[in-house]
Coordinates of N, CA and C in Angstrom, one line a residue:
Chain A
X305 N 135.7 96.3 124.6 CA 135.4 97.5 123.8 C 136.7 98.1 123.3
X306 N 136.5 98.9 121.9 CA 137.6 99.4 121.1 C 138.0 99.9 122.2
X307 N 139.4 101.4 122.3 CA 139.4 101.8 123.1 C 141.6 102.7 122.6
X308 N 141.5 103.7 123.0 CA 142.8 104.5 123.1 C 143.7 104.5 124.2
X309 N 144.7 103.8 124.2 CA 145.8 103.8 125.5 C 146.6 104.9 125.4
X310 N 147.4 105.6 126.7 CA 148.2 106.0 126.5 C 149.2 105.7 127.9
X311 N 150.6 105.7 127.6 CA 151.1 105.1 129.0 C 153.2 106.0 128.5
X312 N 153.3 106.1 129.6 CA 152.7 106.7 130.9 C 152.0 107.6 130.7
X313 N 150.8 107.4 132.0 CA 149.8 108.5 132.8 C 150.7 109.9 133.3
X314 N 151.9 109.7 133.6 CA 152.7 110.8 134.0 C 153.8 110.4 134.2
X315 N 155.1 111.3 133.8 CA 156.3 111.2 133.7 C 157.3 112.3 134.0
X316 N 158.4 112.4 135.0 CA 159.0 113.5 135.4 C 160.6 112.8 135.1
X317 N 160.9 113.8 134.1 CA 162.8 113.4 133.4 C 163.4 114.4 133.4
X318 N 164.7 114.3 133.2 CA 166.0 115.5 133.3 C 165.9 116.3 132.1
X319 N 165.8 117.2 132.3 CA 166.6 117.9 130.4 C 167.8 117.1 129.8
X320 N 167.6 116.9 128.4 CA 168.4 116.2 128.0 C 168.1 114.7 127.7
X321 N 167.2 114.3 128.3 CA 167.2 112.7 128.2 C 166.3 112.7 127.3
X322 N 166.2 111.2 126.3 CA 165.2 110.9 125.3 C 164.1 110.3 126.1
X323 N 162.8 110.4 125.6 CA 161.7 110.4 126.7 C 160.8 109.5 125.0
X324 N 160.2 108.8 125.3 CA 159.0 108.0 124.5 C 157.7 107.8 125.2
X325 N 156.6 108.8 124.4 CA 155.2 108.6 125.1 C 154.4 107.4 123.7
X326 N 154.0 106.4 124.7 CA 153.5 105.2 124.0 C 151.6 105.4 123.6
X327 N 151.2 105.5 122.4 CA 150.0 105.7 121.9 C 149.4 104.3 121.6
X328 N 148.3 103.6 121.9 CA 147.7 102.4 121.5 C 146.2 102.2 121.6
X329 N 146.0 102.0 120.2 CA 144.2 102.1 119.5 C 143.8 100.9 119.3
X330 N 142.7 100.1 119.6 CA 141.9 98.9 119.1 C 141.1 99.1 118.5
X331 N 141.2 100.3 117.3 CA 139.3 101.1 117.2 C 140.2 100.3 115.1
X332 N 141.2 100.2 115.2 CA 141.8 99.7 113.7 C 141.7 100.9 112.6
X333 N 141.5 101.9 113.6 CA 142.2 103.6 112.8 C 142.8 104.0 112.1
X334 N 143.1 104.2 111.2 CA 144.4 104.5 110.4 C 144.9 106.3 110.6
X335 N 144.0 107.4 111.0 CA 144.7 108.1 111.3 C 144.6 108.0 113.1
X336 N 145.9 108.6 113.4 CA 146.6 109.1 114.4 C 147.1 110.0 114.7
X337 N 147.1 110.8 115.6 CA 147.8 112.4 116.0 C 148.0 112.0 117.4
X338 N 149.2 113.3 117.5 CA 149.7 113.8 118.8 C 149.3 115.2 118.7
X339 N 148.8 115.7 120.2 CA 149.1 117.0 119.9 C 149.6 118.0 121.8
X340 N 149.6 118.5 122.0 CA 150.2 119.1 123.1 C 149.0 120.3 123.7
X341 N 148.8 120.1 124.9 CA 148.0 121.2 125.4 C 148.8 121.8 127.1
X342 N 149.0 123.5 126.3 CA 149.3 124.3 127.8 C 148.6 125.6 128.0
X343 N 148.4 125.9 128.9 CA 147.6 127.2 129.5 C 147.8 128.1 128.5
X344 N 146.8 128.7 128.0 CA 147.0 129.9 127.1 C 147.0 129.5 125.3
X345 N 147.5 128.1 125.3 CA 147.7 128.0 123.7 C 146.5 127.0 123.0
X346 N 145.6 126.2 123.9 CA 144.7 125.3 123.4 C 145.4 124.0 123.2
X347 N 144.8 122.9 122.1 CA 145.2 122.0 121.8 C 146.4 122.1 120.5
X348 N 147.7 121.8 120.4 CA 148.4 121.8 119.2 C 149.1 120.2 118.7
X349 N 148.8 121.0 117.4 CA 149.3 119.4 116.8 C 150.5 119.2 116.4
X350 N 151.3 118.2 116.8 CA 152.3 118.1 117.0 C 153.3 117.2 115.5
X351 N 152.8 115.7 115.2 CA 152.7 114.8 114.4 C 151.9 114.4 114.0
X352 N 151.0 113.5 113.0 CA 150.0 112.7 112.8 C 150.1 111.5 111.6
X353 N 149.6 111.0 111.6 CA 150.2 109.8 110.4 C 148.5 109.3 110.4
X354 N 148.6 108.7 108.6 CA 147.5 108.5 108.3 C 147.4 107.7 107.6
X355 N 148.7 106.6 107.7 CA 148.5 105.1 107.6 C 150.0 104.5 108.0
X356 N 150.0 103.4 108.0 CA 151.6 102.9 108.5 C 152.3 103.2 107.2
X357 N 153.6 103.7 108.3 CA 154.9 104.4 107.4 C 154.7 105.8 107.2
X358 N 153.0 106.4 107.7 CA 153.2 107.6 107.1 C 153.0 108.7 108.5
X359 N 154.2 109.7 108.0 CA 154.5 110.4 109.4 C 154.3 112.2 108.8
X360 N 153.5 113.0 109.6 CA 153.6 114.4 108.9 C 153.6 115.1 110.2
X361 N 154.8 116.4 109.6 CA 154.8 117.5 111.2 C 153.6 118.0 110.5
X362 N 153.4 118.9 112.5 CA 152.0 119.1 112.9 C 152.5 121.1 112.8
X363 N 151.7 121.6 114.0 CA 152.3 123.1 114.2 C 153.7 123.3 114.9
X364 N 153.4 122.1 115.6 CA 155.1 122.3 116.9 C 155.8 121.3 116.9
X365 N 156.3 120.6 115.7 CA 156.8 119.5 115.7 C 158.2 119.1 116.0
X366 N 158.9 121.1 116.1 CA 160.1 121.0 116.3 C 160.9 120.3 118.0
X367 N 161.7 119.1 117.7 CA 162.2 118.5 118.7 C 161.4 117.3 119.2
X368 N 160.5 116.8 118.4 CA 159.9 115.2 118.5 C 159.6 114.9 117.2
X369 N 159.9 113.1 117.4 CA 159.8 112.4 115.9 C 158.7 111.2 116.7
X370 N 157.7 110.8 115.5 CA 157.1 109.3 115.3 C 157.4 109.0 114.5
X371 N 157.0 107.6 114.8 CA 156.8 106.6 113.5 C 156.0 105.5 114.1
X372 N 155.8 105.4 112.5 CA 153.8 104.6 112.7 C 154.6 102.9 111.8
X373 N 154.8 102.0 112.5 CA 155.4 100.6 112.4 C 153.8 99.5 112.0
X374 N 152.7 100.0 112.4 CA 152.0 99.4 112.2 C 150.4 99.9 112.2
X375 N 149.3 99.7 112.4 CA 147.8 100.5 112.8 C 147.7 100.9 114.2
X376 N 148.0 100.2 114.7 CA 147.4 100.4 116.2 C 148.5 101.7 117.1
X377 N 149.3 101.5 117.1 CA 150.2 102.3 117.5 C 151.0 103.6 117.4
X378 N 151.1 104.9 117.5 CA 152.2 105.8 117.3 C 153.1 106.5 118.6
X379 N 153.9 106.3 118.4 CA 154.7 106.5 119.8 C 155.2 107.7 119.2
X380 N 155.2 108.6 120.6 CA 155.8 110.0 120.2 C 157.5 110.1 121.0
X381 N 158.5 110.4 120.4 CA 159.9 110.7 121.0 C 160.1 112.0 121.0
X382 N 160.5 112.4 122.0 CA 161.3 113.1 122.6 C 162.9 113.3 122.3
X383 N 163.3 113.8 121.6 CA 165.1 113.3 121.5 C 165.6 113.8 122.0
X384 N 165.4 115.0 122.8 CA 166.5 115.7 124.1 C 165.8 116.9 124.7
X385 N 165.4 115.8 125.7 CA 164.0 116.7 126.0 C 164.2 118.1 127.3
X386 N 163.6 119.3 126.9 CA 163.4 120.6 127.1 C 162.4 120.9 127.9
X387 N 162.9 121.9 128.9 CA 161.9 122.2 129.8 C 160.4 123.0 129.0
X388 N 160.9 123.2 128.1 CA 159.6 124.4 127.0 C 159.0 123.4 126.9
X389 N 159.4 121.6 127.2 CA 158.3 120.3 126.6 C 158.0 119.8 127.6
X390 N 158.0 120.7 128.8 CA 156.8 120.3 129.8 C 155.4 120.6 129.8
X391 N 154.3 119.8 129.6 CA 153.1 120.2 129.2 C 152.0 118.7 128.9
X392 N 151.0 118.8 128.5 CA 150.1 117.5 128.5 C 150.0 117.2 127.1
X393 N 150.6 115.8 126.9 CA 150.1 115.1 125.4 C 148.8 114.4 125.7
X394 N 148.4 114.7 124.4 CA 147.3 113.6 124.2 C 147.3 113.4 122.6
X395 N 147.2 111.9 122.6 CA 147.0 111.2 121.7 C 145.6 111.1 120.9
X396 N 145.3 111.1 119.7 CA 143.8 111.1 119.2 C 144.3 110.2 118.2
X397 N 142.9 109.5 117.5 CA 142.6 108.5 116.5 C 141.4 108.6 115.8
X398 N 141.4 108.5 114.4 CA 140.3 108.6 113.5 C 140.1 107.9 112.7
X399 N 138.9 107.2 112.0 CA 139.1 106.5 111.0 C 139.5 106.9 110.1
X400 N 138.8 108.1 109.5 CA 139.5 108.4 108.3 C 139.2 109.9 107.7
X401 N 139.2 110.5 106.3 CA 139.5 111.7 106.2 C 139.3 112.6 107.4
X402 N 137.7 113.2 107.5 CA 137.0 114.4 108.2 C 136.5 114.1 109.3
X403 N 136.6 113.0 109.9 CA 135.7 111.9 110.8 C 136.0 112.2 111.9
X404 N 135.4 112.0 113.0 CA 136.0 112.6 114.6 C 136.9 112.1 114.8
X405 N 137.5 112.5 116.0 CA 139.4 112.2 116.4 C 138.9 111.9 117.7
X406 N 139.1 110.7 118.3 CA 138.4 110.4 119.8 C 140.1 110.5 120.2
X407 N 140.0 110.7 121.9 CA 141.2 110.9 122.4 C 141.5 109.9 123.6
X408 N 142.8 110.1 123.7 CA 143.9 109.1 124.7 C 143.5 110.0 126.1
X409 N 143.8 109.4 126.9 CA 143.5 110.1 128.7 C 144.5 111.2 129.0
X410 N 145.7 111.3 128.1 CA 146.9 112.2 128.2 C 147.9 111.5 128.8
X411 N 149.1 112.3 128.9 CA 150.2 112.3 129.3 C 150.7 113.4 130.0
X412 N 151.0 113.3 131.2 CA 151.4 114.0 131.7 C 153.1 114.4 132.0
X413 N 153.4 115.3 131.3 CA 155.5 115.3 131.5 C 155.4 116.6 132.2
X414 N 156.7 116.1 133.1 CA 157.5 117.7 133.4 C 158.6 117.0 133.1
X415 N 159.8 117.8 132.6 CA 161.2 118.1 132.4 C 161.6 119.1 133.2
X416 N 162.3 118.3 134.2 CA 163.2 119.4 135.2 C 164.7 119.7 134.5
Chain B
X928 N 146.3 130.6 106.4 CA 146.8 129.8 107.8 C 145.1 129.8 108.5
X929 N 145.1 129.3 109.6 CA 143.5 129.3 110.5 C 143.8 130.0 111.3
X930 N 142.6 131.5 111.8 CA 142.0 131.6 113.4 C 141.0 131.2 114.1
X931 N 140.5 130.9 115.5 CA 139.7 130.2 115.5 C 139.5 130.7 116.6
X932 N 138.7 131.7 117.3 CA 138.2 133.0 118.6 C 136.9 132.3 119.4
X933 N 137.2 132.2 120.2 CA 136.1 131.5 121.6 C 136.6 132.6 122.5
X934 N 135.6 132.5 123.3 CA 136.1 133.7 124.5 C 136.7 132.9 125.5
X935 N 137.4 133.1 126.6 CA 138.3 132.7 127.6 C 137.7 131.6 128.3
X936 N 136.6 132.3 129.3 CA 135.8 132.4 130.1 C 134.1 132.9 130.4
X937 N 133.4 131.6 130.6 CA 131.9 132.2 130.9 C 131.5 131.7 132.3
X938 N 130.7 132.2 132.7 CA 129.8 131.9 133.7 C 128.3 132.0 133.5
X939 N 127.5 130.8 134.4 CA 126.0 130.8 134.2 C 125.7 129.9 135.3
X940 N 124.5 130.4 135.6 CA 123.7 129.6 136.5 C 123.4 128.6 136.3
X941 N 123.1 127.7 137.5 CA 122.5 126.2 136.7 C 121.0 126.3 136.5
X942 N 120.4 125.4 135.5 CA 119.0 125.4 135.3 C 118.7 126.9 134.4
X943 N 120.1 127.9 133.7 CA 120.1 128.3 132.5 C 120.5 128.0 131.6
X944 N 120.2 128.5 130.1 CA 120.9 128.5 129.2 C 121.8 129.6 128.8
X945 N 122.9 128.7 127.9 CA 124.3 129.7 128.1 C 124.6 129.2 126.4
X946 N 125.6 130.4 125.8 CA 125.9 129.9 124.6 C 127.1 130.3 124.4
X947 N 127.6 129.5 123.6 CA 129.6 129.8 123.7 C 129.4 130.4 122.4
X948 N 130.8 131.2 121.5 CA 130.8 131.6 120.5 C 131.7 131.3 119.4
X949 N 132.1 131.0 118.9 CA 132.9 130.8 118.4 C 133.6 131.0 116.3
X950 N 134.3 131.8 116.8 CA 134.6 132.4 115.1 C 135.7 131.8 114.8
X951 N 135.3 131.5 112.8 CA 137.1 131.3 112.4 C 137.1 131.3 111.2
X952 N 138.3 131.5 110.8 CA 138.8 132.1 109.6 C 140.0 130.7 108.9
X953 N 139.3 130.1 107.5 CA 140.1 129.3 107.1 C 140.1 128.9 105.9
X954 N 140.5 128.8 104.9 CA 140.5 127.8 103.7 C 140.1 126.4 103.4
X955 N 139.1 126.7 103.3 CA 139.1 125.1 102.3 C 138.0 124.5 103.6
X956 N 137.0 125.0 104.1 CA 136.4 124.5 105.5 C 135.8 123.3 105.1
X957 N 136.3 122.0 106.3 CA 135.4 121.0 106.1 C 135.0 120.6 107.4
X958 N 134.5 121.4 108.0 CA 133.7 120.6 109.2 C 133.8 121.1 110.2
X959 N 133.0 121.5 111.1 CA 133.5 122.3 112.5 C 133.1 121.1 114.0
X960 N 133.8 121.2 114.9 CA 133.4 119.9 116.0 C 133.4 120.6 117.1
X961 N 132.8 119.8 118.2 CA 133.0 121.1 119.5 C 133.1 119.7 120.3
X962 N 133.9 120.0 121.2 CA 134.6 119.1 122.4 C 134.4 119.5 124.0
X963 N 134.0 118.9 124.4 CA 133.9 119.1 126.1 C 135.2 118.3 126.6
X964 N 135.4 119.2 127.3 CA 136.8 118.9 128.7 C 136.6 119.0 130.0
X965 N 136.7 118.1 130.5 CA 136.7 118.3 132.0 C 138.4 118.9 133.1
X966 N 138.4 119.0 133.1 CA 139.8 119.7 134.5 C 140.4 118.2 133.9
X967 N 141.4 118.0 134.4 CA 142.4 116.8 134.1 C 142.1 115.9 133.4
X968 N 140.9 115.9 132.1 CA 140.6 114.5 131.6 C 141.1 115.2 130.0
X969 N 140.9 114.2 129.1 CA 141.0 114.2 128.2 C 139.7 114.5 127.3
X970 N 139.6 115.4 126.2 CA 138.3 116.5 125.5 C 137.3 114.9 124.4
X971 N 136.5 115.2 125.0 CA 135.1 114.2 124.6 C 134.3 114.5 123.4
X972 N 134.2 113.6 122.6 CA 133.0 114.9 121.6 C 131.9 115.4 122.0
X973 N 131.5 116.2 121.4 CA 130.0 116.6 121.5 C 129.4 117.0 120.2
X974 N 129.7 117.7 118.9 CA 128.9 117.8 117.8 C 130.2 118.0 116.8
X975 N 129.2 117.9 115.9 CA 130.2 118.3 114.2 C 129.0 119.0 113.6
X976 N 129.4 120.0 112.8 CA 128.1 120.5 111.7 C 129.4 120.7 110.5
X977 N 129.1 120.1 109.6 CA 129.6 120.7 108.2 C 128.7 121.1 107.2
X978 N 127.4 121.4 107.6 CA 126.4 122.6 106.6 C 125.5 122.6 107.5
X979 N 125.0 124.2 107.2 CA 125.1 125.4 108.2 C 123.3 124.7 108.4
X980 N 123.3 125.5 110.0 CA 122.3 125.3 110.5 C 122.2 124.7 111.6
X981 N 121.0 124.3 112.2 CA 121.7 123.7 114.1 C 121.3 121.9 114.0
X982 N 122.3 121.9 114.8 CA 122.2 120.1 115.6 C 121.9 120.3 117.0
X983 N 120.8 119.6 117.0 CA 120.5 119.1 118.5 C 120.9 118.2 119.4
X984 N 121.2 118.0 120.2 CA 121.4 116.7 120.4 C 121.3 116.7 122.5
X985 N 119.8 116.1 122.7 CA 119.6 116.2 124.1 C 119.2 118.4 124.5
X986 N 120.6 118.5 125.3 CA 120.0 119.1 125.6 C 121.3 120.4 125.1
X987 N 122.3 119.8 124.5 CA 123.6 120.2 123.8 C 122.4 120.7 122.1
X988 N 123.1 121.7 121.5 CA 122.7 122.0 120.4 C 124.0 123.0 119.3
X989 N 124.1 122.6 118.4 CA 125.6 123.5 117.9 C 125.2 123.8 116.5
X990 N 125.2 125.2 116.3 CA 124.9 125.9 114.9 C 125.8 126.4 114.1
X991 N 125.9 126.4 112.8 CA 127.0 126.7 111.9 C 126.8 127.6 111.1
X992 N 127.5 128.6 111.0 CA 126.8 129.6 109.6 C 128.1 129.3 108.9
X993 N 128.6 129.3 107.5 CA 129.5 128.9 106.7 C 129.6 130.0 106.2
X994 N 129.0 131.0 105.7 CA 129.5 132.6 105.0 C 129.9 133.3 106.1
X995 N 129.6 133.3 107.8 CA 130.0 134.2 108.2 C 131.1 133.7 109.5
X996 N 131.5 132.5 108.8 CA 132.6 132.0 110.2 C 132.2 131.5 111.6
X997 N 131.4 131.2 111.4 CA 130.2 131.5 113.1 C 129.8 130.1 112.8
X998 N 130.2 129.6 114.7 CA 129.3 128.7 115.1 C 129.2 129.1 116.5
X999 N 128.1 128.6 117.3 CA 127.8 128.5 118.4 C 127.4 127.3 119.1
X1000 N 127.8 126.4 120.7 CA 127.4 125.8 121.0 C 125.9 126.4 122.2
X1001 N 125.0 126.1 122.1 CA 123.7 126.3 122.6 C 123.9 125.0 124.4
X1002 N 123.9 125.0 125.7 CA 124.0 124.1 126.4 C 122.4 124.9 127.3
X1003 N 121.5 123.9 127.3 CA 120.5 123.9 128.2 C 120.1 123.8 129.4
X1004 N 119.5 123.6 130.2 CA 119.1 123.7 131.5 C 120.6 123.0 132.3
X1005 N 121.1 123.9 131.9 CA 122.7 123.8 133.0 C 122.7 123.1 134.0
X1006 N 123.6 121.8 134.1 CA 124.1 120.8 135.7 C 125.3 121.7 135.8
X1007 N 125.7 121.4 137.4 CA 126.9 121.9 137.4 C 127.7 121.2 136.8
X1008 N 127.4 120.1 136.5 CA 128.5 118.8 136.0 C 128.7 119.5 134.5
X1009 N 128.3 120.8 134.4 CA 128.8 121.1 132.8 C 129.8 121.6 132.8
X1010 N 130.4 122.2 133.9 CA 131.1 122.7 134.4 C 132.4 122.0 133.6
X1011 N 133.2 123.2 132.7 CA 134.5 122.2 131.7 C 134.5 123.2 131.0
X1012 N 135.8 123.3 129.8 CA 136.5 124.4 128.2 C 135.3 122.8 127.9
X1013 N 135.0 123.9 126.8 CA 134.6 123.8 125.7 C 135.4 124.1 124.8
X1014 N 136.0 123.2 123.4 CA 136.8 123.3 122.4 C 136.0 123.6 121.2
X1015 N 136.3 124.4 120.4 CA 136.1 124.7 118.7 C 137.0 124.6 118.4
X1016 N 137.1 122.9 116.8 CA 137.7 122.9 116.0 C 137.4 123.0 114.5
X1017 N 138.1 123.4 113.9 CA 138.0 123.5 112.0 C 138.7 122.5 112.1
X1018 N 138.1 121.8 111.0 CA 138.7 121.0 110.1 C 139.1 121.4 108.6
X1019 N 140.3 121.4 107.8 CA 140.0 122.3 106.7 C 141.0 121.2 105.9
X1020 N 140.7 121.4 104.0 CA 141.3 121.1 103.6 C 142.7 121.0 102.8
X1021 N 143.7 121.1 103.6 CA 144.4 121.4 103.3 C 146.0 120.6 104.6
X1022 N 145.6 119.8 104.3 CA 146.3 118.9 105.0 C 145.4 118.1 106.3
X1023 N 144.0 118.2 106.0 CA 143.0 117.3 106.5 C 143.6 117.5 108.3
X1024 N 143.9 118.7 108.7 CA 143.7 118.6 109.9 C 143.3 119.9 110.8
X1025 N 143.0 119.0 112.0 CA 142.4 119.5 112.8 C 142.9 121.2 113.3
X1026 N 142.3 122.0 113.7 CA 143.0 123.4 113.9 C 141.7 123.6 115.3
X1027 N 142.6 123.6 116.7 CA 141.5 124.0 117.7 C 141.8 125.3 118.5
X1028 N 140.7 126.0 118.8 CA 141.0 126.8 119.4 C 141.1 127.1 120.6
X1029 N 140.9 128.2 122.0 CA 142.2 128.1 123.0 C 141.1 127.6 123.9
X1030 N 139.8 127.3 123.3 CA 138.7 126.9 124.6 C 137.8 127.9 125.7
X1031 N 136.7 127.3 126.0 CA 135.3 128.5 126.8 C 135.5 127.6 127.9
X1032 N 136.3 128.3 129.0 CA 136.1 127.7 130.0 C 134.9 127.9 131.3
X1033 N 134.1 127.3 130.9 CA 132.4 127.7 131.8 C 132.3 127.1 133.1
X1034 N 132.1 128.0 134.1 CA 131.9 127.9 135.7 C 130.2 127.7 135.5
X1035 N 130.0 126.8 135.9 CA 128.1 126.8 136.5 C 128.1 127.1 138.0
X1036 N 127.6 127.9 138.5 CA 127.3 128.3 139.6 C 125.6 128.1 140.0
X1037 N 125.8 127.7 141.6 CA 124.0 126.8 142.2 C 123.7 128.7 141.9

């Protein structure tokens, strides 16, 4: 069955270190998002790309970059990562324009 | 820019019906979706309406009014297993993405 990966399940890093949360679709999606959920703010979107090569900031995109190398994949980076960027990613995927966005199981980070 | 107003928190009994609320304010509306969440999982679909009026589906039902920002999800003879936020999203056009709001988090109580 198609299906959305996300790995790691949970991850605990230093301030400062570069952190990579790995996104993987077999559903042959072309769009992809990241988005970030913490107490009080809902779900936010972070990145999303809506075909390979193509990368667009979200609401909070300050301090992470993707890039979409291929369909199945978008990996979210962290470039020096902040305790403000402790909180749960989840990854979603869609076929296309307006269509539902099914989601990844999450990521769980703390940054100590 | 989008708002998108669900209330916090509901509670209901099981074996009632309960209705979440949800208002929003956006440009260019293409589609409204409502999401179920359980405590530590990741948010599931449950409906889309992009012209107004209600979807049923089982015992889940979600209505849209488009002039007045208003949708509601309708959940029926309540399990506790309903127990989860509920999400309202717009979809609008104007960068084809998603905009969700902060979630109805519903206690079913026996």
């Amino acid at each position: 069955d198609a299906e959305i990966t996300q790995s790691p399940r949970h991850k605990i890093t230093e301030t400062g270190r570069q952190v990579t949360l790995a996104c993987h679709q077999t559903w042959n999606h072309n769009n992809m998002f990241w988005y970030r959920q913490d107490l009080g703010h809902g779900l936010r979107l972070i990145h999303y790309s809506y075909g390979v090569h193509d990368t667009n900031k979200g609401e909070v995109s300050d301090g992470y970059s993707v890039s979409r190398s291929n369909t199945e994949d978008l990996p979210l980076t962290l470039e020096s990562a902040a305790s403000s960027q402790t909180s749960v990613y989840f990854c979603a995927s869609s076929a296309q324009g307006y269509e539902t966005q099914y989601f990844g199981p999450g990521t769980r980070l703390l940054v100590l | 820019g989008q708002n998108i107003d669900q209330p916090t928190e509901m509670t209901a009994t099981e074996g009632a019906i309960v209705q979440i609320n949800c208002t929003y304010q956006t440009s260019g509306f293409n589609g409204l979706f409502w999401y179920q969440q359980h405590a530590g999982e990741a948010p599931t679909f449950l409906s889309y309406n992009v012209l107004d009026g209600l979807e049923e589906k089982g015992r889940f039902s979600s209505f849209l009014s488009r002039s007045k920002g208003y949708s509601y999800l309708l959940l029926k003879e309540l399990q506790m297993k309903d127990s989860a936020s509920y999400l309202c999203a717009v979809y609008n056009n104007a960068g084809n993405m998603l905009t969700f709001g902060g979630g109805t988090r519903l206690m079913v109580k026996p």
